[in-house]
Amino acid sequence: QKEVEQNSGPLSVPEGAIASLNCTYSDRGSQSFFWYRQYSGKSPELIMSIYSNGDKEDGRFTAQLNKASQYVSLLIRDSQPSDSATYLCAVRNGGFKTIFGAGTRLFVKA
Amino acid sequence: DAGVIQSPRHEVTEMGQEVTLRCKPISGHNSLFWYRQTMMRGLELLIYFNNNVPIDDSGMPEDRFSAKMPNASFSTLKIQPSEPRDSAVYFCASSLSSGVSDTQYFGPGTRLTVL
């Protein structure tokens, strides 16, 4: 079992729709959870971080964490073509090591 | 403010040659990470430094890889001798470690091609 699992996609949604990206992790001791966006040929950039169970909203983005189910998700409301990218889920344990998922490719169709 | 700086941005070399990648972290950050990204394996952590000290190099693939951080503003990743399977994008990231909430900021990456 991979430590951080994501559906590779591609996930295709129409412009204006909600995109839902999911991630599961194996280490129950994980404490920090991140979503990075990576455009083709570019470096990952942080868009959301979440540390406690529940929802965290930032503009059009909502991160959801359920530690009991070892599940973290990212919702993108009113999806735009500029949101088309690969989204990386990253999980950090109580130490320093951050494990990245393989990423989900998102396409937003205009 | 300048972000993480990496050089070179692109490197093409022949098998057997030595390759040195360079990284300047964000000023004030005390943690530095080297990652490798390939289509097959995704983003892999190679080594992590905290306050210039290597903390975990378990991700370094083999003895051909070495990394140093002589001071807080500079780090190198060296591959000697290089092999075609080392071809990848190498990212350097830095963070200000402050418990669980430290955010890693990535540099633009070095695209390495070993022929």
mmCIF file of C-alpha atoms in Angstrom:
data_model
loop_
_atom_site.group_PDB
_atom_site.id
_atom_site.type_symbol
_atom_site.label_atom_id
_atom_site.label_comp_id
_atom_site.label_asym_id
_atom_site.label_seq_id
_atom_site.Cartn_x
_atom_site.Cartn_y
_atom_site.Cartn_z
ATOM 1 C CA GLN A 1 0.000 0.000 0.000
ATOM 2 C CA LYS A 2 1.315 3.416 -0.946
ATOM 3 C CA GLU A 3 1.691 5.861 1.909
ATOM 4 C CA VAL A 4 -0.338 8.553 0.137
ATOM 5 C CA GLU A 5 -2.768 7.516 -2.572
ATOM 6 C CA GLN A 6 -4.534 9.644 -5.124
ATOM 7 C CA ASN A 7 -6.533 8.843 -8.212
ATOM 8 C CA SER A 8 -4.253 9.793 -11.091
ATOM 9 C CA GLY A 9 -7.154 10.968 -13.230
ATOM 10 C CA PRO A 10 -7.514 12.792 -15.420
ATOM 11 C CA LEU A 11 -10.524 14.348 -13.762
ATOM 12 C CA SER A 12 -12.468 16.417 -16.243
ATOM 13 C CA VAL A 13 -15.079 18.948 -15.142
ATOM 14 C CA PRO A 14 -16.901 21.717 -17.018
ATOM 15 C CA GLU A 15 -16.157 25.326 -16.249
ATOM 16 C CA GLY A 16 -18.150 26.523 -13.254
ATOM 17 C CA ALA A 17 -18.585 23.061 -11.750
ATOM 18 C CA ILE A 18 -17.172 21.737 -8.477
ATOM 19 C CA ALA A 19 -14.024 19.639 -8.764
ATOM 20 C CA SER A 20 -13.509 17.087 -6.000
ATOM 21 C CA LEU A 21 -10.047 15.661 -5.426
ATOM 22 C CA ASN A 22 -9.440 12.864 -2.955
ATOM 23 C CA CYS A 23 -6.495 11.459 -1.062
ATOM 24 C CA THR A 24 -5.987 8.664 1.467
ATOM 25 C CA TYR A 25 -2.959 8.079 3.663
ATOM 26 C CA SER A 26 -1.651 5.137 5.649
ATOM 27 C CA ASP A 27 0.206 6.662 8.623
ATOM 28 C CA ARG A 28 -2.271 7.272 11.448
ATOM 29 C CA GLY A 29 0.312 9.455 13.167
ATOM 30 C CA SER A 30 0.172 12.027 10.383
ATOM 31 C CA GLN A 31 -0.502 15.520 11.640
ATOM 32 C CA SER A 32 -0.217 17.902 8.710
ATOM 33 C CA PHE A 33 -1.904 17.752 5.351
ATOM 34 C CA PHE A 34 -1.246 19.860 2.292
ATOM 35 C CA TRP A 35 -2.544 20.354 -1.200
ATOM 36 C CA TYR A 36 -0.107 21.583 -3.821
ATOM 37 C CA ARG A 37 -0.907 22.610 -7.362
ATOM 38 C CA GLN A 38 1.605 21.938 -10.120
ATOM 39 C CA TYR A 39 1.244 23.331 -13.598
ATOM 40 C CA SER A 40 2.989 21.466 -16.388
ATOM 41 C CA GLY A 41 6.690 22.245 -16.376
ATOM 42 C CA LYS A 42 6.467 24.233 -13.149
ATOM 43 C CA SER A 43 7.193 23.566 -9.503
ATOM 44 C CA PRO A 44 4.586 22.637 -6.905
ATOM 45 C CA GLU A 45 2.954 25.544 -5.089
ATOM 46 C CA LEU A 46 0.989 25.285 -1.868
ATOM 47 C CA ILE A 47 -2.697 26.116 -2.109
ATOM 48 C CA MET A 48 -4.112 24.703 1.130
ATOM 49 C CA SER A 49 -2.962 23.219 4.420
ATOM 50 C CA ILE A 50 -5.132 21.595 7.083
ATOM 51 C CA TYR A 51 -4.247 20.203 10.491
ATOM 52 C CA SER A 52 -7.499 19.331 12.277
ATOM 53 C CA ASN A 53 -10.607 17.404 11.384
ATOM 54 C CA GLY A 54 -13.283 19.249 9.479
ATOM 55 C CA ASP A 55 -13.362 21.773 6.698
ATOM 56 C CA LYS A 56 -11.099 24.692 5.929
ATOM 57 C CA GLU A 57 -12.137 27.216 3.313
ATOM 58 C CA ASP A 58 -9.993 29.664 1.388
ATOM 59 C CA GLY A 59 -11.734 31.430 -1.458
ATOM 60 C CA ARG A 60 -12.901 28.864 -3.978
ATOM 61 C CA PHE A 61 -10.938 26.098 -2.260
ATOM 62 C CA THR A 62 -12.114 23.901 0.618
ATOM 63 C CA ALA A 63 -9.954 21.258 2.237
ATOM 64 C CA GLN A 64 -11.633 18.510 4.221
ATOM 65 C CA LEU A 65 -9.891 16.219 6.698
ATOM 66 C CA ASN A 66 -11.159 13.057 8.356
ATOM 67 C CA LYS A 67 -8.394 11.511 10.443
ATOM 68 C CA ALA A 68 -10.523 8.548 11.526
ATOM 69 C CA SER A 69 -10.963 7.559 7.905
ATOM 70 C CA GLN A 70 -7.446 8.720 6.972
ATOM 71 C CA TYR A 71 -8.914 10.799 4.209
ATOM 72 C CA VAL A 72 -8.319 14.298 2.969
ATOM 73 C CA SER A 73 -10.010 16.025 0.069
ATOM 74 C CA LEU A 74 -9.921 19.268 -1.854
ATOM 75 C CA LEU A 75 -12.993 20.895 -3.359
ATOM 76 C CA ILE A 76 -12.643 23.583 -5.999
ATOM 77 C CA ARG A 77 -15.819 25.584 -6.508
ATOM 78 C CA ASP A 78 -16.616 27.466 -9.715
ATOM 79 C CA SER A 79 -13.787 25.684 -11.507
ATOM 80 C CA GLN A 80 -11.935 27.732 -14.088
ATOM 81 C CA PRO A 81 -9.778 26.612 -17.031
ATOM 82 C CA SER A 82 -6.834 28.148 -15.149
ATOM 83 C CA ASP A 83 -7.372 25.503 -12.445
ATOM 84 C CA SER A 84 -6.275 22.827 -14.917
ATOM 85 C CA ALA A 85 -3.160 21.344 -13.340
ATOM 86 C CA THR A 86 -1.932 18.372 -11.330
ATOM 87 C CA TYR A 87 -2.913 18.496 -7.664
ATOM 88 C CA LEU A 88 -0.555 16.835 -5.205
ATOM 89 C CA CYS A 89 -1.688 15.672 -1.804
ATOM 90 C CA ALA A 90 1.092 15.762 0.801
ATOM 91 C CA VAL A 91 1.073 14.291 4.284
ATOM 92 C CA ARG A 92 3.538 14.993 7.075
ATOM 93 C CA ASN A 93 3.986 12.913 10.195
ATOM 94 C CA GLY A 94 4.972 14.292 13.559
ATOM 95 C CA GLY A 95 8.530 14.688 12.388
ATOM 96 C CA PHE A 96 9.840 16.339 9.300
ATOM 97 C CA LYS A 97 9.087 13.975 6.469
ATOM 98 C CA THR A 98 6.427 14.965 3.977
ATOM 99 C CA ILE A 99 5.179 12.249 1.654
ATOM 100 C CA PHE A 100 3.614 13.302 -1.633
ATOM 101 C CA GLY A 101 0.973 11.441 -3.553
ATOM 102 C CA ALA A 102 1.405 10.852 -7.259
ATOM 103 C CA GLY A 103 -1.062 13.624 -8.049
ATOM 104 C CA THR A 104 -4.421 13.952 -9.781
ATOM 105 C CA ARG A 105 -4.583 15.673 -13.143
ATOM 106 C CA LEU A 106 -7.520 18.051 -13.402
ATOM 107 C CA PHE A 107 -8.915 19.406 -16.664
ATOM 108 C CA VAL A 108 -11.483 22.179 -16.588
ATOM 109 C CA LYS A 109 -13.272 22.461 -19.913
ATOM 110 C CA ALA A 110 -14.326 25.903 -21.068
ATOM 111 C CA ASP B 1 11.351 38.627 -1.833
ATOM 112 C CA ALA B 2 13.340 36.095 -3.801
ATOM 113 C CA GLY B 3 12.090 32.564 -3.612
ATOM 114 C CA VAL B 4 14.173 29.425 -3.681
ATOM 115 C CA ILE B 5 16.816 29.725 -6.374
ATOM 116 C CA GLN B 6 18.158 26.725 -8.258
ATOM 117 C CA SER B 7 20.836 26.431 -10.878
ATOM 118 C CA PRO B 8 21.234 25.360 -13.531
ATOM 119 C CA ARG B 9 17.659 25.213 -14.798
ATOM 120 C CA HIS B 10 18.568 22.647 -17.418
ATOM 121 C CA GLU B 11 21.488 20.267 -17.547
ATOM 122 C CA VAL B 12 22.337 17.817 -20.288
ATOM 123 C CA THR B 13 25.270 15.554 -19.687
ATOM 124 C CA GLU B 14 26.686 12.237 -20.775
ATOM 125 C CA MET B 15 26.656 9.073 -18.747
ATOM 126 C CA GLY B 16 29.571 8.885 -16.371
ATOM 127 C CA GLN B 17 29.963 12.626 -15.944
ATOM 128 C CA GLU B 18 29.689 14.426 -12.634
ATOM 129 C CA VAL B 19 26.659 16.651 -12.155
ATOM 130 C CA THR B 20 26.283 19.331 -9.488
ATOM 131 C CA LEU B 21 22.975 20.976 -8.767
ATOM 132 C CA ARG B 22 22.792 24.100 -6.641
ATOM 133 C CA CYS B 23 20.186 25.611 -4.383
ATOM 134 C CA LYS B 24 19.810 28.849 -2.444
ATOM 135 C CA PRO B 25 16.955 28.616 0.075
ATOM 136 C CA ILE B 26 14.727 31.470 1.131
ATOM 137 C CA SER B 27 16.552 33.706 3.581
ATOM 138 C CA GLY B 28 15.651 32.848 7.163
ATOM 139 C CA HIS B 29 14.442 29.357 6.409
ATOM 140 C CA ASN B 30 16.120 26.657 8.472
ATOM 141 C CA SER B 31 15.048 23.521 6.620
ATOM 142 C CA LEU B 32 16.037 22.442 3.138
ATOM 143 C CA PHE B 33 14.801 19.517 1.093
ATOM 144 C CA TRP B 34 15.970 17.926 -2.145
ATOM 145 C CA TYR B 35 13.336 16.118 -4.203
ATOM 146 C CA ARG B 36 13.381 14.226 -7.471
ATOM 147 C CA GLN B 37 10.334 14.038 -9.724
ATOM 148 C CA THR B 38 9.749 11.538 -12.515
ATOM 149 C CA MET B 39 6.633 10.386 -14.295
ATOM 150 C CA MET B 40 7.082 6.871 -12.972
ATOM 151 C CA ARG B 41 7.880 7.597 -9.321
ATOM 152 C CA GLY B 42 6.359 11.000 -8.726
ATOM 153 C CA LEU B 43 7.928 13.376 -6.217
ATOM 154 C CA GLU B 44 10.466 11.650 -3.981
ATOM 155 C CA LEU B 45 12.295 13.142 -1.019
ATOM 156 C CA LEU B 46 16.029 12.544 -1.368
ATOM 157 C CA ILE B 47 17.472 14.309 1.669
ATOM 158 C CA TYR B 48 16.469 16.783 4.341
ATOM 159 C CA PHE B 49 18.655 19.316 6.177
ATOM 160 C CA ASN B 50 17.749 21.173 9.333
ATOM 161 C CA ASN B 51 20.001 24.019 10.442
ATOM 162 C CA ASN B 52 22.529 22.877 7.808
ATOM 163 C CA VAL B 53 22.730 19.362 9.272
ATOM 164 C CA PRO B 54 21.579 16.349 7.229
ATOM 165 C CA ILE B 55 18.784 14.741 9.188
ATOM 166 C CA ASP B 56 17.637 11.987 6.874
ATOM 167 C CA ASP B 57 19.246 10.849 3.646
ATOM 168 C CA SER B 58 17.364 7.573 3.393
ATOM 169 C CA GLY B 59 15.858 8.696 0.110
ATOM 170 C CA MET B 60 19.222 9.088 -1.594
ATOM 171 C CA PRO B 61 19.135 6.328 -4.184
ATOM 172 C CA GLU B 62 22.727 5.162 -3.873
ATOM 173 C CA ASP B 63 26.273 6.189 -3.125
ATOM 174 C CA ARG B 64 26.527 8.025 -6.410
ATOM 175 C CA PHE B 65 24.394 10.753 -4.853
ATOM 176 C CA SER B 66 25.706 13.145 -2.228
ATOM 177 C CA ALA B 67 24.439 16.408 -0.797
ATOM 178 C CA LYS B 68 26.010 19.153 1.256
ATOM 179 C CA MET B 69 24.882 22.292 2.983
ATOM 180 C CA PRO B 70 27.986 24.240 3.998
ATOM 181 C CA ASN B 71 25.971 27.223 5.226
ATOM 182 C CA ALA B 72 22.415 28.420 5.659
ATOM 183 C CA SER B 73 22.223 29.941 2.201
ATOM 184 C CA PHE B 74 23.616 27.237 -0.062
ATOM 185 C CA SER B 75 23.264 23.549 -0.779
ATOM 186 C CA THR B 76 24.493 21.217 -3.491
ATOM 187 C CA LEU B 77 23.360 17.857 -4.781
ATOM 188 C CA LYS B 78 26.036 15.936 -6.631
ATOM 189 C CA ILE B 79 25.720 12.862 -8.805
ATOM 190 C CA GLN B 80 28.935 11.067 -9.658
ATOM 191 C CA PRO B 81 28.969 9.193 -11.963
ATOM 192 C CA SER B 82 25.660 10.064 -13.582
ATOM 193 C CA GLU B 83 23.514 7.453 -15.319
ATOM 194 C CA PRO B 84 20.583 7.762 -17.772
ATOM 195 C CA ARG B 85 18.152 6.628 -15.065
ATOM 196 C CA ASP B 86 19.058 9.755 -13.096
ATOM 197 C CA SER B 87 17.234 11.850 -15.682
ATOM 198 C CA ALA B 88 14.507 13.725 -13.816
ATOM 199 C CA VAL B 89 13.521 17.116 -12.494
ATOM 200 C CA TYR B 90 15.273 17.888 -9.236
ATOM 201 C CA PHE B 91 13.570 20.312 -6.890
ATOM 202 C CA CYS B 92 14.956 22.076 -3.885
ATOM 203 C CA ALA B 93 12.492 23.311 -1.269
ATOM 204 C CA SER B 94 12.924 25.262 1.934
ATOM 205 C CA SER B 95 10.809 25.959 4.979
ATOM 206 C CA LEU B 96 10.858 27.637 8.343
ATOM 207 C CA SER B 97 10.317 24.714 10.658
ATOM 208 C CA SER B 98 7.900 25.663 13.396
ATOM 209 C CA GLY B 99 6.243 22.448 14.466
ATOM 210 C CA VAL B 100 3.658 20.824 12.279
ATOM 211 C CA SER B 101 2.719 23.851 10.259
ATOM 212 C CA ASP B 102 5.847 24.515 8.257
ATOM 213 C CA THR B 103 5.165 25.072 4.581
ATOM 214 C CA GLN B 104 7.685 24.030 1.988
ATOM 215 C CA TYR B 105 8.423 26.466 -0.833
ATOM 216 C CA PHE B 106 9.781 24.914 -3.981
ATOM 217 C CA GLY B 107 12.369 26.255 -6.353
ATOM 218 C CA PRO B 108 11.843 26.172 -10.131
ATOM 219 C CA GLY B 109 13.701 22.874 -10.449
ATOM 220 C CA THR B 110 16.616 21.601 -12.504
ATOM 221 C CA ARG B 111 15.728 19.390 -15.449
ATOM 222 C CA LEU B 112 18.535 16.852 -15.770
ATOM 223 C CA THR B 113 19.022 14.747 -18.850
ATOM 224 C CA VAL B 114 21.731 12.095 -18.825
ATOM 225 C CA LEU B 115 22.471 10.694 -22.262
#
